[in-house]
Amino acid sequence: MAAAKPAAGQPNAPVIPRMGGSAKSGVPQGLGLDSPALRQRMLQRLAAQGVSDPHVLAALVAVERHRFVDTALVNQAYEDTSLPIGWGQTISKPNVVARMLELLRQGAVGRLGRVLEVGTGCGYQAALLSHLAGEVYSIERIRGLHERARGNLRSLRLPNVHLLFGDGMLGFAKGAPYAAIIAAAGGESVPQSWIDQLAVGGRIVAPMSAGGSKQVLVIIDKTAQGIQHTVLEPVQFVPLKSGLA
Ligand code: SAH
């Protein structure tokens, strides 16, 4: 029952206000859930938690998170919680997404150049990245999710987002070199292909195994002097897997 997707117009379907230029068919429209106010509240919470990059905050206001989650979960879209997106995968908590985007942008003036995202999932973070980067290449290994993201992003018309179906462990050489690479899934180590495809002066932000089921967030900076690793706080992401599904 909880997973059932009510059709638009169904009596007990959650209602969402229509937003200019980004209406998506299949999502019920109407009055009731004041999403701009909810996003503002999410923003205040994120600011109180220490998110301060105005570019990241602006992107979080611009992108409607509720359009990326299942209809049954829209009323949780602006809570500080991770949410299931199907195929056993999850969309990260807003504060984790904001933290990673801030780290990715650290020191950048204006937009980043080309960015690679490994793990498109539902496409939410790719939409955020479209506001922060010149070009976004986002790769997903689960065909169903790749197609779902395509559907979610279609009505947003983001010409700088390129969705790819493939194994992100190999990166995406055709788009390289990247100013930044961000991963939403954690492996045993950061694949060498990502480091190879990173531009000098670029940064990787990714979760990585810290032994057993533990994961930490890591930063890899590629400088003219070499590679610099920084280990940050514990995190919990879905596993980085090789091959297609
Ligand atoms: N950024 C996403 C989060 C998705 S969860 C969003 O905003 O929704 C992480 C995703 O990484 C999952 O969809 C999972 O299938 C994907 N993933 C895991 N290993 C991968 C790989 N090797 N290549 C591409 N995607 C991968």
CSV table of C-alpha atoms and ligand atoms in Angstrom, one decimal:
chain,number,residue,atom,x,y,z
A,1,MET,CA,0.0,0.0,0.0
A,2,ALA,CA,2.7,2.4,1.0
A,3,ALA,CA,4.5,1.8,-2.3
A,4,ALA,CA,1.4,2.3,-4.4
A,5,LYS,CA,1.7,5.3,-6.7
A,6,PRO,CA,-1.7,7.1,-6.7
A,7,ALA,CA,-2.7,8.5,-10.1
A,8,ALA,CA,-3.1,12.3,-10.5
A,9,GLY,CA,-6.6,13.3,-9.4
A,10,GLN,CA,-7.1,10.2,-7.2
A,11,PRO,CA,-9.0,11.4,-4.1
A,12,ASN,CA,-6.4,10.6,-1.5
A,13,ALA,CA,-3.3,11.5,-3.6
A,14,PRO,CA,-1.0,14.0,-1.9
A,15,VAL,CA,-1.3,17.5,-3.4
A,16,ILE,CA,1.6,19.6,-4.5
A,17,PRO,CA,1.5,23.2,-5.7
A,18,ARG,CA,2.2,23.7,-9.4
A,19,MET,CA,5.6,25.3,-9.9
A,20,GLY,CA,6.3,27.5,-12.8
A,21,GLY,CA,8.0,25.8,-15.7
A,22,SER,CA,8.7,22.5,-14.0
A,23,ALA,CA,5.4,20.7,-13.9
A,24,LYS,CA,5.9,16.9,-14.3
A,25,SER,CA,3.1,14.8,-15.6
A,26,GLY,CA,2.2,12.0,-13.2
A,27,VAL,CA,2.8,14.2,-10.1
A,28,PRO,CA,-0.5,15.4,-8.7
A,29,GLN,CA,-0.9,19.2,-8.8
A,30,GLY,CA,-3.0,21.4,-6.6
A,31,LEU,CA,-3.0,23.2,-3.3
A,32,GLY,CA,-1.9,21.9,0.1
A,33,LEU,CA,1.8,21.1,0.4
A,34,ASP,CA,3.6,24.5,0.3
A,35,SER,CA,6.9,23.3,-1.2
A,36,PRO,CA,8.7,26.7,-1.6
A,37,ALA,CA,8.1,27.3,2.1
A,38,LEU,CA,9.2,23.8,3.0
A,39,ARG,CA,12.4,24.3,0.9
A,40,GLN,CA,13.1,27.6,2.7
A,41,ARG,CA,12.7,25.8,6.0
A,42,MET,CA,15.0,23.0,4.9
A,43,LEU,CA,17.5,25.8,4.0
A,44,GLN,CA,17.3,27.4,7.4
A,45,ARG,CA,17.9,24.0,9.0
A,46,LEU,CA,20.9,23.4,6.7
A,47,ALA,CA,22.3,26.9,7.4
A,48,ALA,CA,21.9,26.2,11.1
A,49,GLN,CA,23.9,23.0,10.6
A,50,GLY,CA,26.7,25.0,9.0
A,51,VAL,CA,26.1,25.0,5.3
A,52,SER,CA,27.1,28.4,4.1
A,53,ASP,CA,28.1,28.3,0.4
A,54,PRO,CA,25.5,30.6,-1.2
A,55,HIS,CA,25.7,28.7,-4.5
A,56,VAL,CA,24.9,25.4,-2.9
A,57,LEU,CA,22.0,27.0,-0.9
A,58,ALA,CA,20.6,28.6,-4.0
A,59,ALA,CA,20.7,25.3,-5.9
A,60,LEU,CA,18.9,23.6,-3.0
A,61,VAL,CA,16.1,26.2,-3.2
A,62,ALA,CA,15.9,25.9,-6.9
A,63,VAL,CA,15.5,22.1,-7.2
A,64,GLU,CA,12.3,20.6,-6.0
A,65,ARG,CA,13.3,17.5,-4.1
A,66,HIS,CA,9.7,16.2,-3.9
A,67,ARG,CA,9.7,15.6,-7.7
A,68,PHE,CA,12.4,13.0,-7.3
A,69,VAL,CA,10.8,10.8,-4.7
A,70,ASP,CA,7.9,8.4,-4.8
A,71,THR,CA,4.5,10.0,-4.5
A,72,ALA,CA,3.9,8.1,-1.2
A,73,LEU,CA,7.0,9.9,0.2
A,74,VAL,CA,6.5,13.5,-1.0
A,75,ASN,CA,5.6,14.7,2.5
A,76,GLN,CA,9.0,13.6,3.7
A,77,ALA,CA,10.9,15.1,0.8
A,78,TYR,CA,12.2,18.1,2.8
A,79,GLU,CA,12.9,16.3,6.0
A,80,ASP,CA,16.5,15.6,7.0
A,81,THR,CA,16.3,12.0,6.0
A,82,SER,CA,17.5,9.7,3.3
A,83,LEU,CA,14.7,8.2,1.2
A,84,PRO,CA,14.3,5.0,-0.9
A,85,ILE,CA,14.3,5.6,-4.7
A,86,GLY,CA,13.7,2.0,-5.8
A,87,TRP,CA,16.0,-0.8,-6.8
A,88,GLY,CA,17.3,-0.9,-3.2
A,89,GLN,CA,19.0,2.5,-3.5
A,90,THR,CA,18.5,5.7,-1.6
A,91,ILE,CA,18.6,9.4,-2.1
A,92,SER,CA,21.0,10.9,0.6
A,93,LYS,CA,19.9,13.3,3.4
A,94,PRO,CA,19.9,16.9,2.3
A,95,ASN,CA,22.6,17.8,4.7
A,96,VAL,CA,24.9,15.1,3.4
A,97,VAL,CA,24.2,16.3,-0.2
A,98,ALA,CA,24.9,19.9,0.8
A,99,ARG,CA,28.1,19.0,2.7
A,100,MET,CA,29.5,17.1,-0.3
A,101,LEU,CA,28.6,19.9,-2.8
A,102,GLU,CA,30.2,22.4,-0.5
A,103,LEU,CA,33.4,20.3,-0.4
A,104,LEU,CA,33.3,19.9,-4.1
A,105,ARG,CA,33.0,23.7,-4.7
A,106,GLN,CA,35.5,24.7,-1.9
A,107,GLY,CA,37.8,27.4,-3.2
A,108,ALA,CA,36.0,27.6,-6.6
A,109,VAL,CA,35.1,31.0,-7.9
A,110,GLY,CA,31.8,30.9,-9.8
A,111,ARG,CA,30.7,27.6,-11.5
A,112,LEU,CA,32.8,24.5,-11.7
A,113,GLY,CA,33.8,23.3,-15.2
A,114,ARG,CA,32.9,19.7,-16.2
A,115,VAL,CA,31.8,17.5,-13.3
A,116,LEU,CA,31.3,13.7,-13.2
A,117,GLU,CA,28.8,12.2,-10.8
A,118,VAL,CA,29.0,8.5,-10.2
A,119,GLY,CA,25.5,7.2,-9.1
A,120,THR,CA,22.8,9.2,-10.8
A,121,GLY,CA,20.1,7.5,-8.8
A,122,CYS,CA,16.9,9.5,-9.1
A,123,GLY,CA,18.7,12.4,-10.6
A,124,TYR,CA,18.3,14.9,-7.7
A,125,GLN,CA,21.9,15.6,-7.2
A,126,ALA,CA,22.5,15.8,-10.9
A,127,ALA,CA,19.9,18.6,-11.0
A,128,LEU,CA,21.6,20.4,-8.2
A,129,LEU,CA,24.9,20.0,-10.0
A,130,SER,CA,23.4,21.6,-13.1
A,131,HIS,CA,23.3,24.9,-11.2
A,132,LEU,CA,26.9,24.5,-10.0
A,133,ALA,CA,28.8,23.3,-13.0
A,134,GLY,CA,29.2,24.1,-16.7
A,135,GLU,CA,28.6,20.5,-17.8
A,136,VAL,CA,27.4,17.5,-15.7
A,137,TYR,CA,28.1,13.9,-16.7
A,138,SER,CA,26.2,11.6,-14.5
A,139,ILE,CA,26.5,7.8,-14.7
A,140,GLU,CA,24.3,5.1,-13.3
A,141,ARG,CA,24.8,1.3,-13.5
A,142,ILE,CA,21.1,0.3,-12.9
A,143,ARG,CA,19.2,0.7,-16.1
A,144,GLY,CA,15.8,1.2,-14.3
A,145,LEU,CA,17.2,4.1,-12.3
A,146,HIS,CA,19.0,5.6,-15.2
A,147,GLU,CA,15.6,5.7,-17.0
A,148,ARG,CA,13.8,7.0,-14.0
A,149,ALA,CA,16.3,9.9,-13.7
A,150,ARG,CA,15.8,10.6,-17.4
A,151,GLY,CA,12.1,10.9,-16.7
A,152,ASN,CA,12.5,13.0,-13.6
A,153,LEU,CA,14.8,15.4,-15.4
A,154,ARG,CA,13.0,15.7,-18.7
A,155,SER,CA,10.6,18.4,-17.7
A,156,LEU,CA,13.3,20.4,-16.0
A,157,ARG,CA,15.1,20.8,-19.4
A,158,LEU,CA,18.7,21.0,-18.1
A,159,PRO,CA,20.8,21.1,-21.3
A,160,ASN,CA,24.1,20.8,-19.4
A,161,VAL,CA,23.2,17.5,-17.7
A,162,HIS,CA,24.3,14.3,-19.6
A,163,LEU,CA,22.9,11.1,-18.3
A,164,LEU,CA,24.9,8.0,-19.0
A,165,PHE,CA,24.1,4.3,-18.5
A,166,GLY,CA,27.3,2.5,-17.6
A,167,ASP,CA,29.8,1.4,-14.9
A,168,GLY,CA,30.9,4.5,-13.1
A,169,MET,CA,33.9,2.6,-11.6
A,170,LEU,CA,35.5,3.2,-15.0
A,171,GLY,CA,34.6,6.9,-14.9
A,172,PHE,CA,33.6,8.4,-18.3
A,173,ALA,CA,36.8,9.0,-20.3
A,174,LYS,CA,35.1,10.9,-23.1
A,175,GLY,CA,34.1,13.8,-20.7
A,176,ALA,CA,37.6,14.0,-19.0
A,177,PRO,CA,39.4,15.9,-17.7
A,178,TYR,CA,36.9,16.8,-14.9
A,179,ALA,CA,37.1,19.8,-12.5
A,180,ALA,CA,35.4,17.6,-10.0
A,181,ILE,CA,34.1,14.1,-9.4
A,182,ILE,CA,31.4,13.2,-6.9
A,183,ALA,CA,30.3,9.7,-5.9
A,184,ALA,CA,27.1,8.7,-4.2
A,185,ALA,CA,28.2,5.1,-3.6
A,186,GLY,CA,31.2,3.9,-1.6
A,187,GLY,CA,33.8,1.3,-2.6
A,188,GLU,CA,36.9,-0.3,-1.0
A,189,SER,CA,39.0,2.5,-2.6
A,190,VAL,CA,38.7,5.3,-5.0
A,191,PRO,CA,39.1,3.9,-8.5
A,192,GLN,CA,42.3,4.9,-10.3
A,193,SER,CA,40.2,5.8,-13.4
A,194,TRP,CA,38.6,8.7,-11.4
A,195,ILE,CA,42.0,10.0,-10.4
A,196,ASP,CA,43.3,9.6,-14.0
A,197,GLN,CA,40.2,11.5,-15.4
A,198,LEU,CA,40.5,14.4,-12.8
A,199,ALA,CA,42.1,17.6,-14.0
A,200,VAL,CA,45.1,19.0,-12.2
A,201,GLY,CA,43.6,21.3,-9.6
A,202,GLY,CA,40.5,19.1,-9.5
A,203,ARG,CA,38.9,17.4,-6.5
A,204,ILE,CA,37.1,14.1,-5.9
A,205,VAL,CA,34.6,13.8,-3.0
A,206,ALA,CA,33.5,10.3,-2.3
A,207,PRO,CA,32.5,7.8,0.4
A,208,MET,CA,35.0,5.0,0.9
A,209,SER,CA,35.1,1.9,3.1
A,210,ALA,CA,36.9,2.2,6.4
A,211,GLY,CA,36.8,-1.5,7.2
A,212,GLY,CA,33.8,-3.7,7.8
A,213,SER,CA,30.6,-1.9,7.2
A,214,LYS,CA,32.1,1.5,8.1
A,215,GLN,CA,32.5,4.3,5.6
A,216,VAL,CA,34.2,7.7,5.7
A,217,LEU,CA,34.0,10.6,3.4
A,218,VAL,CA,37.3,11.2,1.5
A,219,ILE,CA,38.6,14.1,-0.5
A,220,ILE,CA,41.3,13.6,-3.2
A,221,ASP,CA,42.9,16.7,-4.5
A,222,LYS,CA,45.1,16.4,-7.7
A,223,THR,CA,47.7,19.1,-7.5
A,224,ALA,CA,50.8,19.8,-9.7
A,225,GLN,CA,52.8,18.4,-6.8
A,226,GLY,CA,50.8,15.1,-6.6
A,227,ILE,CA,47.7,13.5,-5.1
A,228,GLN,CA,46.5,14.6,-1.6
A,229,HIS,CA,44.1,12.4,0.4
A,230,THR,CA,42.0,13.8,3.2
A,231,VAL,CA,39.7,11.6,5.4
A,232,LEU,CA,36.6,13.3,6.9
A,233,GLU,CA,33.6,12.1,8.9
A,234,PRO,CA,31.9,8.7,8.9
A,235,VAL,CA,29.1,8.4,6.4
A,236,GLN,CA,26.6,5.8,5.2
A,237,PHE,CA,26.2,5.3,1.5
A,238,VAL,CA,25.1,2.4,-0.7
A,239,PRO,CA,27.9,0.2,-2.1
A,240,LEU,CA,29.8,1.1,-5.3
A,241,LYS,CA,29.4,-2.0,-7.5
A,242,SER,CA,31.0,-2.9,-10.7
A,243,GLY,CA,29.1,-4.0,-13.9
A,244,LEU,CA,25.6,-3.2,-15.1
A,245,ALA,CA,22.3,-4.2,-13.7
B,1,SAH,N1,23.0,11.0,-6.4
B,1,SAH,C1,21.9,10.1,-6.3
B,1,SAH,C2,22.1,9.1,-5.2
B,1,SAH,C3,21.8,7.7,-5.7
B,1,SAH,S1,22.3,6.4,-4.6
B,1,SAH,C4,20.5,10.9,-6.2
B,1,SAH,O1,20.5,12.1,-6.1
B,1,SAH,O2,19.5,10.2,-6.2
B,1,SAH,C5,23.8,5.9,-5.4
B,1,SAH,C6,23.7,5.3,-6.7
B,1,SAH,O3,25.0,4.9,-7.1
B,1,SAH,C7,22.7,4.1,-6.9
B,1,SAH,O4,21.7,4.4,-7.8
B,1,SAH,C8,23.6,3.0,-7.4
B,1,SAH,O5,23.0,2.2,-8.4
B,1,SAH,C9,24.7,3.8,-8.1
B,1,SAH,N2,26.0,3.1,-8.3
B,1,SAH,C10,26.6,2.2,-7.5
B,1,SAH,N3,27.7,1.7,-8.1
B,1,SAH,C11,27.8,2.4,-9.3
B,1,SAH,C12,28.7,2.3,-10.4
B,1,SAH,N4,29.8,1.5,-10.4
B,1,SAH,N5,28.4,3.1,-11.5
B,1,SAH,C13,27.4,3.9,-11.5
B,1,SAH,N6,26.5,4.0,-10.5
B,1,SAH,C14,26.7,3.2,-9.4
